[in-house]
CSV table of C-alpha atoms and ligand atoms in Angstrom, one decimal:
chain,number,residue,atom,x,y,z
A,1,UNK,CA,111.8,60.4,88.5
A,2,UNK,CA,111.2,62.6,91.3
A,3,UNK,CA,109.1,65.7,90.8
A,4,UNK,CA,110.6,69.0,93.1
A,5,UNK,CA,109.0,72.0,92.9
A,6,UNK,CA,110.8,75.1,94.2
A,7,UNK,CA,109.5,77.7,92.3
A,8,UNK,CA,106.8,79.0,95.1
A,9,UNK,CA,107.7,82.4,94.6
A,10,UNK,CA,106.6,82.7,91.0
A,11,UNK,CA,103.1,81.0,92.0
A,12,UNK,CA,102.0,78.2,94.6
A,13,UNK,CA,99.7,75.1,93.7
A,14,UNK,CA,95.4,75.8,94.6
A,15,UNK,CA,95.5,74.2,97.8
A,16,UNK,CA,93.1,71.5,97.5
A,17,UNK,CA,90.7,73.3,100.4
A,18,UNK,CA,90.6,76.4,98.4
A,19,UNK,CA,90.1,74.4,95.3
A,20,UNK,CA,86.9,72.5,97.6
A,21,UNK,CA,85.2,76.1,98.7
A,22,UNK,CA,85.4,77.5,95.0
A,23,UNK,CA,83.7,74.9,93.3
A,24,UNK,CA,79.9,75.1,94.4
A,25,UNK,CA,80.4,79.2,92.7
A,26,UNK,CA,80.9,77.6,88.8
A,27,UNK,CA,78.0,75.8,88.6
A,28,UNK,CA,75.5,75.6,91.9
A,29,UNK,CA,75.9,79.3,93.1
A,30,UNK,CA,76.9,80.9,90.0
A,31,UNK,CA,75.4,84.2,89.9
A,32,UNK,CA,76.4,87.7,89.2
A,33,UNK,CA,76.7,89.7,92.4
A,34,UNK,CA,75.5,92.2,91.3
A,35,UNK,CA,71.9,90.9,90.5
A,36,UNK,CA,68.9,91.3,92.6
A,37,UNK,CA,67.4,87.8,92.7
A,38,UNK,CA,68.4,85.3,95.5
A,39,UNK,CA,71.6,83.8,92.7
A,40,UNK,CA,72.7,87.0,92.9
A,41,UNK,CA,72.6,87.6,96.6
A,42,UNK,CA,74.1,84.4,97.4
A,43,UNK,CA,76.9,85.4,95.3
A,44,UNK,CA,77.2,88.6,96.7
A,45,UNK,CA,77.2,87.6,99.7
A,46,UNK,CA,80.1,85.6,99.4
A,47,UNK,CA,82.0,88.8,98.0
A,48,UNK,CA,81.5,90.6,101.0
A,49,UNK,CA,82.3,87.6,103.3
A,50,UNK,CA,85.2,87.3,101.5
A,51,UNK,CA,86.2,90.6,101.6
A,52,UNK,CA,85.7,91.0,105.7
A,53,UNK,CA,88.1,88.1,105.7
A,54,UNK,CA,90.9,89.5,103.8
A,55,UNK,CA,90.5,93.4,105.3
A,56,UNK,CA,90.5,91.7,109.0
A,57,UNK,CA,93.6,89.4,107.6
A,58,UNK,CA,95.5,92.3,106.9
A,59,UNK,CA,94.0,95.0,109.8
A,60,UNK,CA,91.9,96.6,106.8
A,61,UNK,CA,88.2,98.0,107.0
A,62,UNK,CA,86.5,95.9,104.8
A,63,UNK,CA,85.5,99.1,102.4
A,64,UNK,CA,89.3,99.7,102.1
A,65,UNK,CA,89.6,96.6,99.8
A,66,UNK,CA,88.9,96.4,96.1
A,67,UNK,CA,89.3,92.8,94.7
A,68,UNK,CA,91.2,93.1,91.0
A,69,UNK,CA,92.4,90.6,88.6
A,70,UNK,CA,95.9,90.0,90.5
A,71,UNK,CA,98.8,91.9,91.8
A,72,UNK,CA,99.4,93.4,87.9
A,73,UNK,CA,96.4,95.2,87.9
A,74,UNK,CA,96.8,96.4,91.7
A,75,UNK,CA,100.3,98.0,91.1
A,76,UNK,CA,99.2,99.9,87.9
A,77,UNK,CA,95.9,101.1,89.1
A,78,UNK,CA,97.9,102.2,91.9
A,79,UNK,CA,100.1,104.2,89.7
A,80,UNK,CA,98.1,105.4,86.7
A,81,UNK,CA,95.2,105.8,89.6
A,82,UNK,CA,97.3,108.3,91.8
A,83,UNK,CA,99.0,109.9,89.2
A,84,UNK,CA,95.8,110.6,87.4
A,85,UNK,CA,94.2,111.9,90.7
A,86,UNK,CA,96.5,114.1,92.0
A,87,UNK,CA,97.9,115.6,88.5
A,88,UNK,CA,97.4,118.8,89.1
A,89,UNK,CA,99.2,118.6,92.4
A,90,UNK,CA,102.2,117.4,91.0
A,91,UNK,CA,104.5,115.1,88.4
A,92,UNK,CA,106.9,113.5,91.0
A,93,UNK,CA,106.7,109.6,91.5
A,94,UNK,CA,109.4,107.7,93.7
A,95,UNK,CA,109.8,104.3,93.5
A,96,UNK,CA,112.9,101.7,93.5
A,97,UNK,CA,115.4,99.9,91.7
A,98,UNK,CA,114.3,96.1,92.4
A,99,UNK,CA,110.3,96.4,91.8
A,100,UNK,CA,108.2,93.8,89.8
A,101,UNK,CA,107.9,94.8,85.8
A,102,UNK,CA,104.1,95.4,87.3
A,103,UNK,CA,105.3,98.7,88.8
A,104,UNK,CA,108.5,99.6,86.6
A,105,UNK,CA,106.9,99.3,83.1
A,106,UNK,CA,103.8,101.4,84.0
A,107,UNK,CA,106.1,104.0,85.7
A,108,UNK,CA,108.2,104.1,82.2
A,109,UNK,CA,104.4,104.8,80.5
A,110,UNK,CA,104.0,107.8,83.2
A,111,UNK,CA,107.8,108.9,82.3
A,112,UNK,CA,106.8,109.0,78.8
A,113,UNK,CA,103.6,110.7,79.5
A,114,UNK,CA,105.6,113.2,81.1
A,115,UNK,CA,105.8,112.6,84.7
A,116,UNK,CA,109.3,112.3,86.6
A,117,UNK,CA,110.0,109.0,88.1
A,118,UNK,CA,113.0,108.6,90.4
A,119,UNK,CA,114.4,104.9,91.1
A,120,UNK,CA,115.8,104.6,94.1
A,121,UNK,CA,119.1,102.8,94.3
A,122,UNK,CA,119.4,99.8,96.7
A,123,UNK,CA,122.6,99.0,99.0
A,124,UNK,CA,124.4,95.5,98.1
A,125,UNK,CA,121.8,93.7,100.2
A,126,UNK,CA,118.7,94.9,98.0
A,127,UNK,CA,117.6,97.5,100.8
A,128,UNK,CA,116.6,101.0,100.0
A,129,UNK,CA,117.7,103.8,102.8
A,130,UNK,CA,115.3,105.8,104.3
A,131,UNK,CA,118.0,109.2,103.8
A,132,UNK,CA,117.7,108.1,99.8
A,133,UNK,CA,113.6,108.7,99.8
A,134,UNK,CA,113.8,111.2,102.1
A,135,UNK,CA,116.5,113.4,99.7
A,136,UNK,CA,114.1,112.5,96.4
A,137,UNK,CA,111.2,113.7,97.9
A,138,UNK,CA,110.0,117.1,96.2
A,139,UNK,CA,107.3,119.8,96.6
A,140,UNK,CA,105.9,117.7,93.2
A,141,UNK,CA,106.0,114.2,95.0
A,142,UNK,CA,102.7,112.9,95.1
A,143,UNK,CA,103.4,108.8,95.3
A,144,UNK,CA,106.0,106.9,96.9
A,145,UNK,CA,106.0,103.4,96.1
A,146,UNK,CA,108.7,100.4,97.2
A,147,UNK,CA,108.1,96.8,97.5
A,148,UNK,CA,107.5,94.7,100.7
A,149,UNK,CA,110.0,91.8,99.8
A,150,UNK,CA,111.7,91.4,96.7
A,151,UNK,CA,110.8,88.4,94.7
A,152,UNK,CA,113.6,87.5,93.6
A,153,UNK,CA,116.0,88.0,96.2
A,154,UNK,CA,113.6,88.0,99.4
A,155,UNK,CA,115.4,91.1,100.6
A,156,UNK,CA,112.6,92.7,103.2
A,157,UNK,CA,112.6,96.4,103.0
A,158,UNK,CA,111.8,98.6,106.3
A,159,UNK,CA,108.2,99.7,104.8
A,160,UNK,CA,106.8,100.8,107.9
A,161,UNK,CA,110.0,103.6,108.3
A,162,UNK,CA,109.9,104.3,104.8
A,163,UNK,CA,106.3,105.2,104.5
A,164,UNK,CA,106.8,107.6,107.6
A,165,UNK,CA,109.0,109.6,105.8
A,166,UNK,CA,106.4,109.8,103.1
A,167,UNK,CA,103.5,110.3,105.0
A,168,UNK,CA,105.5,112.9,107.1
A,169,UNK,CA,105.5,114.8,103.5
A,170,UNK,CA,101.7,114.2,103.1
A,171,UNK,CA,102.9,111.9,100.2
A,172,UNK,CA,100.8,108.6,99.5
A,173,UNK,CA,102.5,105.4,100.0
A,174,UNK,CA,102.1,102.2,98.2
A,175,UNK,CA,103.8,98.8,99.3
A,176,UNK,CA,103.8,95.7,96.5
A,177,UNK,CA,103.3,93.0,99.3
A,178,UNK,CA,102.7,90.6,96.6
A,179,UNK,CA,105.4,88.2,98.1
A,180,UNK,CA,104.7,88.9,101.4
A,181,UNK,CA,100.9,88.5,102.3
A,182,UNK,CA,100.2,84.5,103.3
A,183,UNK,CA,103.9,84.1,104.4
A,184,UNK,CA,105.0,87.2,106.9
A,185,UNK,CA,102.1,89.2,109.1
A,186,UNK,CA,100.8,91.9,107.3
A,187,UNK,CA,99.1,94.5,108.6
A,188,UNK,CA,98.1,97.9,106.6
A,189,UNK,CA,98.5,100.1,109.8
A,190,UNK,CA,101.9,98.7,111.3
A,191,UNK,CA,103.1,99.3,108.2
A,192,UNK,CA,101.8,102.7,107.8
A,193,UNK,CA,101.1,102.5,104.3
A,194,UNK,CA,97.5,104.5,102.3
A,195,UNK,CA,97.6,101.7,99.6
A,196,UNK,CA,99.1,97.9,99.1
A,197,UNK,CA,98.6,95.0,96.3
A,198,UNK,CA,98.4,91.6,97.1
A,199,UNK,CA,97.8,88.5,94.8
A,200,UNK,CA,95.9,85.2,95.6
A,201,UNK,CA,98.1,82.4,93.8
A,202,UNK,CA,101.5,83.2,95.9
A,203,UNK,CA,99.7,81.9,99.0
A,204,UNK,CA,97.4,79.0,98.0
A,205,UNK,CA,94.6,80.4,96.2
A,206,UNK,CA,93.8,80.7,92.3
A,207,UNK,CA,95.3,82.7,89.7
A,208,UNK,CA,94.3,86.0,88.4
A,209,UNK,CA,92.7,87.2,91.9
A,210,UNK,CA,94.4,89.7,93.6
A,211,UNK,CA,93.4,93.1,95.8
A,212,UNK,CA,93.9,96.7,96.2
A,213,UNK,CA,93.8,98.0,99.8
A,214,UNK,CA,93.3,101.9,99.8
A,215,UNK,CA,93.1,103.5,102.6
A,216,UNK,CA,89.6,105.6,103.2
A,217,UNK,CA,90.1,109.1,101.8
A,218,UNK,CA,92.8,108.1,99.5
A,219,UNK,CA,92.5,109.8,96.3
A,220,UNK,CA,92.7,107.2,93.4
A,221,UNK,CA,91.7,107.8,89.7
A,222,UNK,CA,89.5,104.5,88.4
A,223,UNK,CA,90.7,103.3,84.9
A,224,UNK,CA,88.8,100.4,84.7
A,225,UNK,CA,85.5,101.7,83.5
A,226,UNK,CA,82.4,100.0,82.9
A,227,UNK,CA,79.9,98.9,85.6
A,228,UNK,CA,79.5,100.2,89.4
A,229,UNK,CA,81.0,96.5,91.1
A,230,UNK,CA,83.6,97.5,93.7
A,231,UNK,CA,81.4,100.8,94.2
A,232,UNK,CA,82.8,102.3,91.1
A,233,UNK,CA,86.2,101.8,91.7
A,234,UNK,CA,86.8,98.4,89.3
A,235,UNK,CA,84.0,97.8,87.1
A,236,UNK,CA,83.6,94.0,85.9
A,237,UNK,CA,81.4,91.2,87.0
A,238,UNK,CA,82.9,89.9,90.0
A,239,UNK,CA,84.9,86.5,90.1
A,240,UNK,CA,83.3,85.0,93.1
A,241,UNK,CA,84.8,82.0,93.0
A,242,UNK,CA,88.2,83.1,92.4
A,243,UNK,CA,87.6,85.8,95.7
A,244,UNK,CA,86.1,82.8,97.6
A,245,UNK,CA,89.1,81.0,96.7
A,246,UNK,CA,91.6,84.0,98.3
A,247,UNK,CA,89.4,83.7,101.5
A,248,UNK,CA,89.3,80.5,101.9
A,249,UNK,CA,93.9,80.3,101.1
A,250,UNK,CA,93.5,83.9,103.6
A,251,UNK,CA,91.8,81.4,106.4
A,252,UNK,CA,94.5,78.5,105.5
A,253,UNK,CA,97.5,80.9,106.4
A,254,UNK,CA,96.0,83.2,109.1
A,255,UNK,CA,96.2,79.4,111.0
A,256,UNK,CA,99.6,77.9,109.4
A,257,UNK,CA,101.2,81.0,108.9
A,258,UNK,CA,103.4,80.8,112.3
A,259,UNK,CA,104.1,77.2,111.7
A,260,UNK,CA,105.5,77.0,107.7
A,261,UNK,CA,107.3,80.4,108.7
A,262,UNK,CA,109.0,78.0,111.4
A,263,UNK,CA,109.8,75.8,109.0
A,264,UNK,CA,110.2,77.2,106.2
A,265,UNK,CA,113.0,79.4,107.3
A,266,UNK,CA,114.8,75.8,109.1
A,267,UNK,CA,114.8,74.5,105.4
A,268,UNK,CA,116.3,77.6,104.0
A,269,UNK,CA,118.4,77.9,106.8
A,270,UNK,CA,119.9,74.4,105.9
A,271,UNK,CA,120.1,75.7,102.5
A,272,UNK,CA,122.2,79.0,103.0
A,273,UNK,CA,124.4,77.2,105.3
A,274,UNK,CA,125.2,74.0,103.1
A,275,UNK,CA,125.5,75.4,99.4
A,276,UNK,CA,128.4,77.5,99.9
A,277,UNK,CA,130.1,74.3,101.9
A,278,UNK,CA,129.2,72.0,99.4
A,279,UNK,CA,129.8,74.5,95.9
A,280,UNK,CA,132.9,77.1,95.6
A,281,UNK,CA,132.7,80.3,94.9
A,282,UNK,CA,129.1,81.0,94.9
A,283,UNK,CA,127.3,84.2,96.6
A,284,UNK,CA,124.6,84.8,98.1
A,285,UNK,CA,121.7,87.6,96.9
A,286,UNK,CA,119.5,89.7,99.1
A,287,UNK,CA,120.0,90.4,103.1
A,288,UNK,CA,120.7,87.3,105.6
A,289,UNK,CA,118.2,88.1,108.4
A,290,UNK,CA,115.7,90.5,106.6
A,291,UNK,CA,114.5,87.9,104.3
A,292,UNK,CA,111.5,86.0,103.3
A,293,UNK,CA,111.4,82.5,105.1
A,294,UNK,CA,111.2,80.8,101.9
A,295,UNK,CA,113.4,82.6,99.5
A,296,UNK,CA,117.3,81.1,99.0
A,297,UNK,CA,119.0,82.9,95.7
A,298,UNK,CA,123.0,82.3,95.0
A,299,UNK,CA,125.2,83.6,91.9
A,300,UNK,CA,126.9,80.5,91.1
A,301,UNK,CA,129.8,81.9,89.5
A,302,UNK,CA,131.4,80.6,86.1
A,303,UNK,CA,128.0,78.8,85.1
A,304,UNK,CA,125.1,79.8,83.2
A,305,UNK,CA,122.0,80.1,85.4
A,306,UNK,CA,119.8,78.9,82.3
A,307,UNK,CA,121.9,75.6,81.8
A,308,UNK,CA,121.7,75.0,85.9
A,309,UNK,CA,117.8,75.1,85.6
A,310,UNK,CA,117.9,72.8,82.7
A,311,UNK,CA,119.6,70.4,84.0
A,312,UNK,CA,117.8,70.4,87.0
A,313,UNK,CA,115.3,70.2,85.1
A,314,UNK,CA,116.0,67.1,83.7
A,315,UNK,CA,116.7,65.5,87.3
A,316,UNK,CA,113.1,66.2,88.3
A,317,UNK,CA,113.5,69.6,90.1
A,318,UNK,CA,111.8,73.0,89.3
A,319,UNK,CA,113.3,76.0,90.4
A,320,UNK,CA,114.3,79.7,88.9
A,321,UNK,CA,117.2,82.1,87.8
A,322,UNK,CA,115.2,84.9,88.2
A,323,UNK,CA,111.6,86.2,88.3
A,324,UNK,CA,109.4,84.0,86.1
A,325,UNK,CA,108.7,86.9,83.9
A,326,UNK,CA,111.6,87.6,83.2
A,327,UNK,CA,112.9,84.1,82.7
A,328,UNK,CA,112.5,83.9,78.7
A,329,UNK,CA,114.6,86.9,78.4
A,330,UNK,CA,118.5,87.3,78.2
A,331,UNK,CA,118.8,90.7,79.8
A,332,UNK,CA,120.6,89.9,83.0
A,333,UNK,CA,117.7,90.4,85.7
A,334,UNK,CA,117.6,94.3,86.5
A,335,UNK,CA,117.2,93.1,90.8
A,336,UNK,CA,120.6,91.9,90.6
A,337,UNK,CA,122.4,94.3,88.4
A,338,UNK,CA,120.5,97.1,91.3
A,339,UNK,CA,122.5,95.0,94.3
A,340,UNK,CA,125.8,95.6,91.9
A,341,UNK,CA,126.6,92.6,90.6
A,342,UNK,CA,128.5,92.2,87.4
A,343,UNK,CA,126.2,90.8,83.9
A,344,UNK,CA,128.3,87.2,84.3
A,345,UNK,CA,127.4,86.7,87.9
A,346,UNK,CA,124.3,87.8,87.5
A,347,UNK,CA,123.5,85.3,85.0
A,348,UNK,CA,125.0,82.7,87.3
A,349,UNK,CA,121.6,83.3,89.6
A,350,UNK,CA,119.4,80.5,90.8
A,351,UNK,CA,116.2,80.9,93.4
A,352,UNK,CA,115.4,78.2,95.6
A,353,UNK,CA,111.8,79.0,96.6
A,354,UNK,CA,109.9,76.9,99.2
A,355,UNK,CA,106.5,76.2,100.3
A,356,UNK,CA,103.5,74.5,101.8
A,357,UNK,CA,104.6,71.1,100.5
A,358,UNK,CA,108.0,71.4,100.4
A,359,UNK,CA,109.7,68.4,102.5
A,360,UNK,CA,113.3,68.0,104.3
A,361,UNK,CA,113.6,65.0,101.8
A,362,UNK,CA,113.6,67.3,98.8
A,363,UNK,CA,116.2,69.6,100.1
A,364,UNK,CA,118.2,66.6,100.7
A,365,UNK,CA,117.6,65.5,97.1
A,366,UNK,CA,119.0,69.1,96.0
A,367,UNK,CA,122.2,69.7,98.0
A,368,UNK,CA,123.0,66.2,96.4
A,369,UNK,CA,122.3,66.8,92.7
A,370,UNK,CA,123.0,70.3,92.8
A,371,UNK,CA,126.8,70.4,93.4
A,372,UNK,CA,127.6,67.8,90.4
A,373,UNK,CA,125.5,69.6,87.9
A,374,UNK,CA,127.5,72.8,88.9
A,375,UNK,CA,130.9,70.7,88.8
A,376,UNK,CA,130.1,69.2,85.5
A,377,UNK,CA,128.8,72.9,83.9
A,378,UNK,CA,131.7,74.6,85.3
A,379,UNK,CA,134.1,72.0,83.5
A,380,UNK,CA,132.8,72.8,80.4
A,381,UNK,CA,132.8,76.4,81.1
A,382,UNK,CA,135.6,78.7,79.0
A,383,UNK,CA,135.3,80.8,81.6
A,384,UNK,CA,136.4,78.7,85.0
A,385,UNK,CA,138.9,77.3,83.0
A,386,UNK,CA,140.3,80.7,82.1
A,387,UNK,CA,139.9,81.6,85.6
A,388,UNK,CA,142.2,78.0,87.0
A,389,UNK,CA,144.8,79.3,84.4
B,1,PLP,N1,104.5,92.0,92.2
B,1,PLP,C1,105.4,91.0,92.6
B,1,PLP,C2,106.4,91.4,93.7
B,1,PLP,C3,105.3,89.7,92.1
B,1,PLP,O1,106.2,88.8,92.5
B,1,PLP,C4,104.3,89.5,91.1
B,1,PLP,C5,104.3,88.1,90.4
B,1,PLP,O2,105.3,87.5,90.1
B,1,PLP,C6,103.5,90.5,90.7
B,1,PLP,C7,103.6,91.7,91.3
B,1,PLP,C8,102.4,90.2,89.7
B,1,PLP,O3,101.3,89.6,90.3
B,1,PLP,P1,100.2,88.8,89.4
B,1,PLP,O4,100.9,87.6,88.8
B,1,PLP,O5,99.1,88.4,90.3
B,1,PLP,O6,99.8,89.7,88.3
């Protein structure tokens, strides 16, 4: 049976150079940065490598960067860390409709705490207006925060015109670039922004690694307490091989990045041209040019996107209705209620999402099972066959 996977958007595979330039820091060079003797420099020393790498990856001063635990732990220190700093000034956050749980469930704590959060609405394409944010903005506003691209429907948001507005105000602004870093250029100072989250296992490196850029003189509250690493600002031993492991996947994309864009975007190109040819009544999500090069997502409407994946499943391919964490849950997916689609078409959702290893041959292999799975679902659907009466 073949094995597809699709699914890059909810995490990538190590590649095996990043897995090759962790492995001497388990067991060879295993010591704790923060000691004195020479295990401890060598360790340390690969932090701060490591850390000139990613700041120069992403046109950040190495001090700007603060290595976490993953994009999670980024987006809510970002938001319990400003709106613990700058309490006094004010109670106002602004974020959006269609961010990651990482930034909508700690902005629910805040609102229960007390603060006022406004969610910006998002036009049918997934992008938020620039006369939205500049209308919510308040005397009280002390943190604007919207995501780079969306992950589940790759929608790109204008982040560098945004944050103007904010920073116009004297309002911080925070991107989620999560889905972005590793596949499109990032850079902190095109985009204008005083803080942005990025995670190491959407572009090639392990899991639970991630970063905070803040930009210098950026007031941020820490809330992981405990030892001085990250000068204070993140307290826990350092995982040096996991932050060797985001250099080394930072080196791998600063040289391929141009390249798997190129193709990439060909493959889903092929895809957003062919599905709608080759299955009825199906619709695409998120914007058709301002999109990530590997993200694809269609309503498929009539059909269940849950039985789609399972059957897909079963014919060897991997791919997604919605974000992963979401996936266990029945609640249509909040990203695709925002763009205004109805529950049963949102349920209908499927995300192609491509990668590093992703061939022409297995997008062949998909436009050819994927229309008789849909043709078979939709017979047995009450709901197509209502609609052909
Ligand atoms: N933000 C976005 C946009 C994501 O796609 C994800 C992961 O799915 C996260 C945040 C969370 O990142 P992590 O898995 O590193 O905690």
């Amino acid at each position: 049976m073949k094995n597809i996977y699709l699914d890059y958007a909810a995490t990538t595979p190590c590649d095996p150079q990043v897995i090759a330039a962790m492995e001497p820091y388990f067991f060879e060079k295993f010591g704790n940065a923060s000691s004195l003797h020479a295990y401890g420099q060598e360790a340390k020393k690969a932090v701060e490598d490591s850390r000139v790498a990613l700041a120069d990856f992403i046109g950040a001063k190495p001090e700007e960067i603060i290595f976490t635990s993953g994009g999670t732990e980024s987006d809510n220190s970002v938001l319990f860390g400003v709106a613990s700093a700058l309490e006094k000034k004010g109670n106002h956050i602004i974020t959006s409709a269609i961010e990651h749980h990482a930034i909508t469930e700690p902005s629910k704590f805040l609102q229960k705490k007390g603060f006022k959060l406004t969610y910006l609405p998002v036009d049918k394409d997934g992008l938020v207006s620039g006369e939205d944010l500049k209308n919510a903005i308040t005397d009280k506003t002390i943190l604007v925060s919207i995501m780079h691209a969306n992950n589940e429907i790759g929608t790109i948001e204008p982040i560098q015109k945004l944050a103007t507005i904010a920073k116009e105000k004297g309002i911080y602004f925070h991107t989620d670039a999560v889905q972005t870093v590793g596949h499109i250029p990032v850079d902190v100072n095109d985009l204008n922004v005083d803080l942005l989250s990025l995670s190491a296992h959407k572009f090639y490196g392990p899991k639970g690694v991630g970063a905070l850029y803040v930009r210098k003189g950026t007031r941020l509250e820490t809330f992981i307490r405990g030892g001085d690493q990250e000068k204070g600002r993140r307290a826990s031993t350092h995982n040096t091989s996991g932050i060797v492991g985001l250099a080394k996947a930072v080196e791998l994309c600063k040289n391929n990045m141009e390249s798997e864009f190129k193709f990439q975007a060909s493959l889903r190109d092929r895809l957003l041209k062919e599905i709608p040819i080759r299955i009825p009544e199906v619709r695409l999500n998120g914007h058709e040019n301002l999109r990530l090069p590997n993200n694809v997502n269609f309503s498929i409407r009539y059909i269940e996107g849950e039985s789609m994946l399972l059957s897909l499943d079963m014919l060897g391919i991997a791919l997604s209705t919605g974000s992963a964490c979401t996936s266990s849950s029945l609640e249509p997916s909040h990203v695709l209620l925002a763009i205004g689609l109805d529950h049963g078409t949102a349920h209908g959702s499927l995300r192609i999402t491509l990668g590093r290893w992703t061939k022409e041959s297995d997008i062949d292999y998909l436009l050819e099972k994927l229309p008789p799975v849909v043709e078979k679902l939709r017979a047995m659907s009450p709901l197509y066959e209502r609609k052909n009466t």
